[in-house]
Amino acid sequence: MVQTGETRRELALDCFLLAGKILMENGAETYRVEDTMIRMAVSQKMTNSHCFVTPTGIMFSPSDELPTRFVRINARQTDLERVALVNAVSRKLVAQELTLQQAYEELEGIDQTNYKFNMWLQILAAATASGCFLILLGGSWNDLPFAFVFGGTGFIIVETILERTRVKFFAEFIGSLAIGILAILAVYSGFGIDRDTIIIGSIMPLVPGLLITNAVRDLMAGHFVSGLSKGAEAFLTAFAIGGGIALVLSF
Amino acid sequence: MNWPLEAFLSFLAAGAFGVIFNTPRRTLISCGLVGMTGWLIYRSYELLLGDPVQATFAGAFGVALVAHLLAKKFRMPMIIFSVAGIIPLVPGSKAYNAMRNIVENNYLEAIKFASEALMISGAVAMGLVFAEVLMQAVFKQQAKRIQRKIGMTPD
């Protein structure tokens, strides 16, 4: 099939924006999104392109004559498998191992496939991480089953509420509230020993570690809009977790 | 301190975070190793010299260096390896203590813990960025060659 210049450029734009959108939705750093899009554009002979990436939208201008395009990013999650796959596609496109059409089809496949681990495996992972942190932070072995169970429970609660309401901060608030109540009950009933280490271990899976890292990384790279908004998101998350625990402790 | 136990637990914790963040399956063990490296550097530095902020800096630096090398080996973004490794260094207990003291109206204690938490998160960020700058300086020649190949520099 012979493509005219116009449709080829349209396809190229769609392809770059889709790659940027998948990267941004799944937790890549802003500079990586910009870098990937510019590299893909250069490989398609668009040497004078500019893009502006924020956590809520991407603008891309291929050159002086062509129209600028924009995509909105609504939901953000953490799925590093997709980041790695898009990265691989862009590497192949730049190395001329894929045509533009093939790259676009692969990106669409990545966008539509669900790569997440089984939900139960994720819950088990959250519980394991909680248990490990309890011991690493100096908790007693007696508290291990509590941290294991509460960490998993907190994760289940957050994921369930997130699925129903789509309000991230509310879900995190309720999750940490439940962890706090459970931990206090465990110590009150005489089975648990140290309330504080149980709570710290159990809330570890909810801590916004990726957001904080990305926010600082973006600020240092000069992406102030992205850095500040990711920082605000991380702060709100931390505040929701802290608020839930504080509410329990204040009684 | 029980070295093998802490090594095992930090490996397991970082690997578990790899599952939560859905890192590609074949990198899960590497993620665990990065987390273990970071935690062991942090713990030994803290036990030897007793300064948690410097220890966190050293741990984050180690995490970022190993993550960079693994990223080059696997040809994947560095963030895949660094994120899980950073989590054990995040000052969760300090932040928690700060908040508990605020709730209990011990504001002076709270300020102490909050500033420590702030310093430690700053140290994590500085460790990451310093390692990145170092790696960029080391791999500068290589990067220039690649950039010329794909035409990002004019010559």
PDB file of C-alpha atoms in Angstrom, chain B residues 13-127:
ATOM      1  CA  ALA B  13      10.060  -6.803  50.243  1.00  0.00           C
ATOM      2  CA  ALA B  14      11.525  -5.213  47.111  1.00  0.00           C
ATOM      3  CA  GLY B  15      10.389  -8.173  45.019  1.00  0.00           C
ATOM      4  CA  ALA B  16       6.885  -7.874  46.476  1.00  0.00           C
ATOM      5  CA  PHE B  17       6.823  -4.204  45.526  1.00  0.00           C
ATOM      6  CA  GLY B  18       7.908  -5.276  42.062  1.00  0.00           C
ATOM      7  CA  VAL B  19       4.725  -7.380  41.901  1.00  0.00           C
ATOM      8  CA  ILE B  20       2.568  -4.481  43.146  1.00  0.00           C
ATOM      9  CA  PHE B  21       4.071  -2.103  40.554  1.00  0.00           C
ATOM     10  CA  ASN B  22       3.762  -4.820  37.883  1.00  0.00           C
ATOM     11  CA  THR B  23       7.370  -4.817  36.714  1.00  0.00           C
ATOM     12  CA  PRO B  24       8.095  -7.194  33.824  1.00  0.00           C
ATOM     13  CA  ARG B  25       8.246 -10.745  35.166  1.00  0.00           C
ATOM     14  CA  ARG B  26      11.822 -11.505  34.188  1.00  0.00           C
ATOM     15  CA  THR B  27      13.131  -8.483  36.100  1.00  0.00           C
ATOM     16  CA  LEU B  28      11.493  -9.357  39.432  1.00  0.00           C
ATOM     17  CA  ILE B  29      14.613 -11.036  40.877  1.00  0.00           C
ATOM     18  CA  SER B  30      16.782  -8.121  39.766  1.00  0.00           C
ATOM     19  CA  CYS B  31      14.362  -5.723  41.482  1.00  0.00           C
ATOM     20  CA  GLY B  32      14.732  -7.726  44.667  1.00  0.00           C
ATOM     21  CA  LEU B  33      18.525  -7.602  44.381  1.00  0.00           C
ATOM     22  CA  VAL B  34      18.459  -3.820  43.916  1.00  0.00           C
ATOM     23  CA  GLY B  35      16.321  -3.450  47.026  1.00  0.00           C
ATOM     24  CA  MET B  36      18.663  -5.698  48.981  1.00  0.00           C
ATOM     25  CA  THR B  37      21.710  -3.694  47.879  1.00  0.00           C
ATOM     26  CA  GLY B  38      20.103  -0.430  48.938  1.00  0.00           C
ATOM     27  CA  TRP B  39      19.000  -1.716  52.320  1.00  0.00           C
ATOM     28  CA  LEU B  40      22.337  -3.379  53.162  1.00  0.00           C
ATOM     29  CA  ILE B  41      24.307  -0.242  52.250  1.00  0.00           C
ATOM     30  CA  TYR B  42      21.891   1.867  54.313  1.00  0.00           C
ATOM     31  CA  ARG B  43      22.013  -0.424  57.353  1.00  0.00           C
ATOM     32  CA  SER B  44      25.759  -0.938  57.439  1.00  0.00           C
ATOM     33  CA  TYR B  45      26.421   2.792  57.021  1.00  0.00           C
ATOM     34  CA  GLU B  46      23.941   3.604  59.766  1.00  0.00           C
ATOM     35  CA  LEU B  47      25.416   1.039  62.147  1.00  0.00           C
ATOM     36  CA  LEU B  48      28.998   2.148  61.445  1.00  0.00           C
ATOM     37  CA  LEU B  49      28.589   5.927  61.407  1.00  0.00           C
ATOM     38  CA  GLY B  50      25.169   6.427  62.965  1.00  0.00           C
ATOM     39  CA  ASP B  51      23.787   9.127  60.681  1.00  0.00           C
ATOM     40  CA  PRO B  52      20.493   8.084  59.050  1.00  0.00           C
ATOM     41  CA  VAL B  53      20.528  10.947  56.508  1.00  0.00           C
ATOM     42  CA  GLN B  54      23.976  10.125  55.134  1.00  0.00           C
ATOM     43  CA  ALA B  55      23.140   6.433  55.271  1.00  0.00           C
ATOM     44  CA  THR B  56      20.003   7.030  53.195  1.00  0.00           C
ATOM     45  CA  PHE B  57      22.013   9.046  50.691  1.00  0.00           C
ATOM     46  CA  ALA B  58      24.513   6.200  50.362  1.00  0.00           C
ATOM     47  CA  GLY B  59      21.722   3.637  50.028  1.00  0.00           C
ATOM     48  CA  ALA B  60      19.881   5.614  47.351  1.00  0.00           C
ATOM     49  CA  PHE B  61      23.155   6.204  45.501  1.00  0.00           C
ATOM     50  CA  GLY B  62      23.828   2.463  45.482  1.00  0.00           C
ATOM     51  CA  VAL B  63      20.275   1.700  44.350  1.00  0.00           C
ATOM     52  CA  ALA B  64      20.502   4.149  41.453  1.00  0.00           C
ATOM     53  CA  LEU B  65      23.932   2.870  40.321  1.00  0.00           C
ATOM     54  CA  VAL B  66      22.799  -0.768  40.298  1.00  0.00           C
ATOM     55  CA  ALA B  67      19.498   0.206  38.655  1.00  0.00           C
ATOM     56  CA  HIS B  68      21.400   2.025  35.888  1.00  0.00           C
ATOM     57  CA  LEU B  69      23.657  -0.929  35.205  1.00  0.00           C
ATOM     58  CA  LEU B  70      20.687  -3.320  35.146  1.00  0.00           C
ATOM     59  CA  ALA B  71      18.765  -0.934  32.895  1.00  0.00           C
ATOM     60  CA  LYS B  72      21.663  -1.043  30.426  1.00  0.00           C
ATOM     61  CA  LYS B  73      21.825  -4.820  30.661  1.00  0.00           C
ATOM     62  CA  PHE B  74      18.093  -5.443  30.189  1.00  0.00           C
ATOM     63  CA  ARG B  75      17.627  -2.459  27.789  1.00  0.00           C
ATOM     64  CA  MET B  76      14.686  -1.243  29.863  1.00  0.00           C
ATOM     65  CA  PRO B  77      13.938   2.067  31.596  1.00  0.00           C
ATOM     66  CA  MET B  78      15.911   2.579  34.785  1.00  0.00           C
ATOM     67  CA  ILE B  79      12.772   3.423  36.747  1.00  0.00           C
ATOM     68  CA  ILE B  80      11.715  -0.254  36.656  1.00  0.00           C
ATOM     69  CA  PHE B  81      14.634  -1.193  38.891  1.00  0.00           C
ATOM     70  CA  SER B  82      15.012   1.898  41.034  1.00  0.00           C
ATOM     71  CA  VAL B  83      11.432   2.269  42.291  1.00  0.00           C
ATOM     72  CA  ALA B  84      11.177  -1.013  44.188  1.00  0.00           C
ATOM     73  CA  GLY B  85      14.678  -0.505  45.608  1.00  0.00           C
ATOM     74  CA  ILE B  86      13.900   2.966  46.917  1.00  0.00           C
ATOM     75  CA  ILE B  87      10.826   1.909  48.909  1.00  0.00           C
ATOM     76  CA  PRO B  88      12.739   0.446  51.918  1.00  0.00           C
ATOM     77  CA  LEU B  89      14.584   3.773  52.306  1.00  0.00           C
ATOM     78  CA  VAL B  90      11.428   5.912  52.395  1.00  0.00           C
ATOM     79  CA  PRO B  91      11.180   7.376  55.943  1.00  0.00           C
ATOM     80  CA  GLY B  92       7.851   5.767  56.805  1.00  0.00           C
ATOM     81  CA  SER B  93       8.458   5.393  60.539  1.00  0.00           C
ATOM     82  CA  LYS B  94       9.713   8.966  60.970  1.00  0.00           C
ATOM     83  CA  ALA B  95       6.688  10.380  59.152  1.00  0.00           C
ATOM     84  CA  TYR B  96       4.398   8.181  61.228  1.00  0.00           C
ATOM     85  CA  ASN B  97       6.010   9.304  64.488  1.00  0.00           C
ATOM     86  CA  ALA B  98       5.710  12.941  63.433  1.00  0.00           C
ATOM     87  CA  MET B  99       2.016  12.490  62.813  1.00  0.00           C
ATOM     88  CA  ARG B 100       1.406  10.557  66.015  1.00  0.00           C
ATOM     89  CA  ASN B 101       3.030  13.340  68.005  1.00  0.00           C
ATOM     90  CA  ILE B 102       0.927  15.985  66.274  1.00  0.00           C
ATOM     91  CA  VAL B 103      -2.217  14.044  67.193  1.00  0.00           C
ATOM     92  CA  GLU B 104      -0.988  13.799  70.782  1.00  0.00           C
ATOM     93  CA  ASN B 105      -0.249  17.553  70.864  1.00  0.00           C
ATOM     94  CA  ASN B 106       3.536  17.054  71.276  1.00  0.00           C
ATOM     95  CA  TYR B 107       4.382  19.621  68.641  1.00  0.00           C
ATOM     96  CA  LEU B 108       8.100  19.923  69.464  1.00  0.00           C
ATOM     97  CA  GLU B 109       8.634  16.176  69.121  1.00  0.00           C
ATOM     98  CA  ALA B 110       6.553  16.233  65.941  1.00  0.00           C
ATOM     99  CA  ILE B 111       8.716  18.949  64.387  1.00  0.00           C
ATOM    100  CA  LYS B 112      11.826  16.941  65.188  1.00  0.00           C
ATOM    101  CA  PHE B 113      10.495  13.813  63.476  1.00  0.00           C
ATOM    102  CA  ALA B 114       9.029  15.761  60.555  1.00  0.00           C
ATOM    103  CA  SER B 115      12.317  17.522  59.819  1.00  0.00           C
ATOM    104  CA  GLU B 116      14.159  14.205  59.998  1.00  0.00           C
ATOM    105  CA  ALA B 117      11.655  12.688  57.558  1.00  0.00           C
ATOM    106  CA  LEU B 118      12.126  15.680  55.256  1.00  0.00           C
ATOM    107  CA  MET B 119      15.919  15.429  55.382  1.00  0.00           C
ATOM    108  CA  ILE B 120      15.784  11.714  54.644  1.00  0.00           C
ATOM    109  CA  SER B 121      13.462  12.120  51.655  1.00  0.00           C
ATOM    110  CA  GLY B 122      15.791  14.844  50.395  1.00  0.00           C
ATOM    111  CA  ALA B 123      18.702  12.437  50.802  1.00  0.00           C
ATOM    112  CA  VAL B 124      16.882   9.792  48.749  1.00  0.00           C
ATOM    113  CA  ALA B 125      16.349  12.297  45.948  1.00  0.00           C
ATOM    114  CA  MET B 126      19.942  13.578  46.060  1.00  0.00           C
ATOM    115  CA  GLY B 127      21.306  10.022  45.994  1.00  0.00           C
TER     116      GLY B 127
END
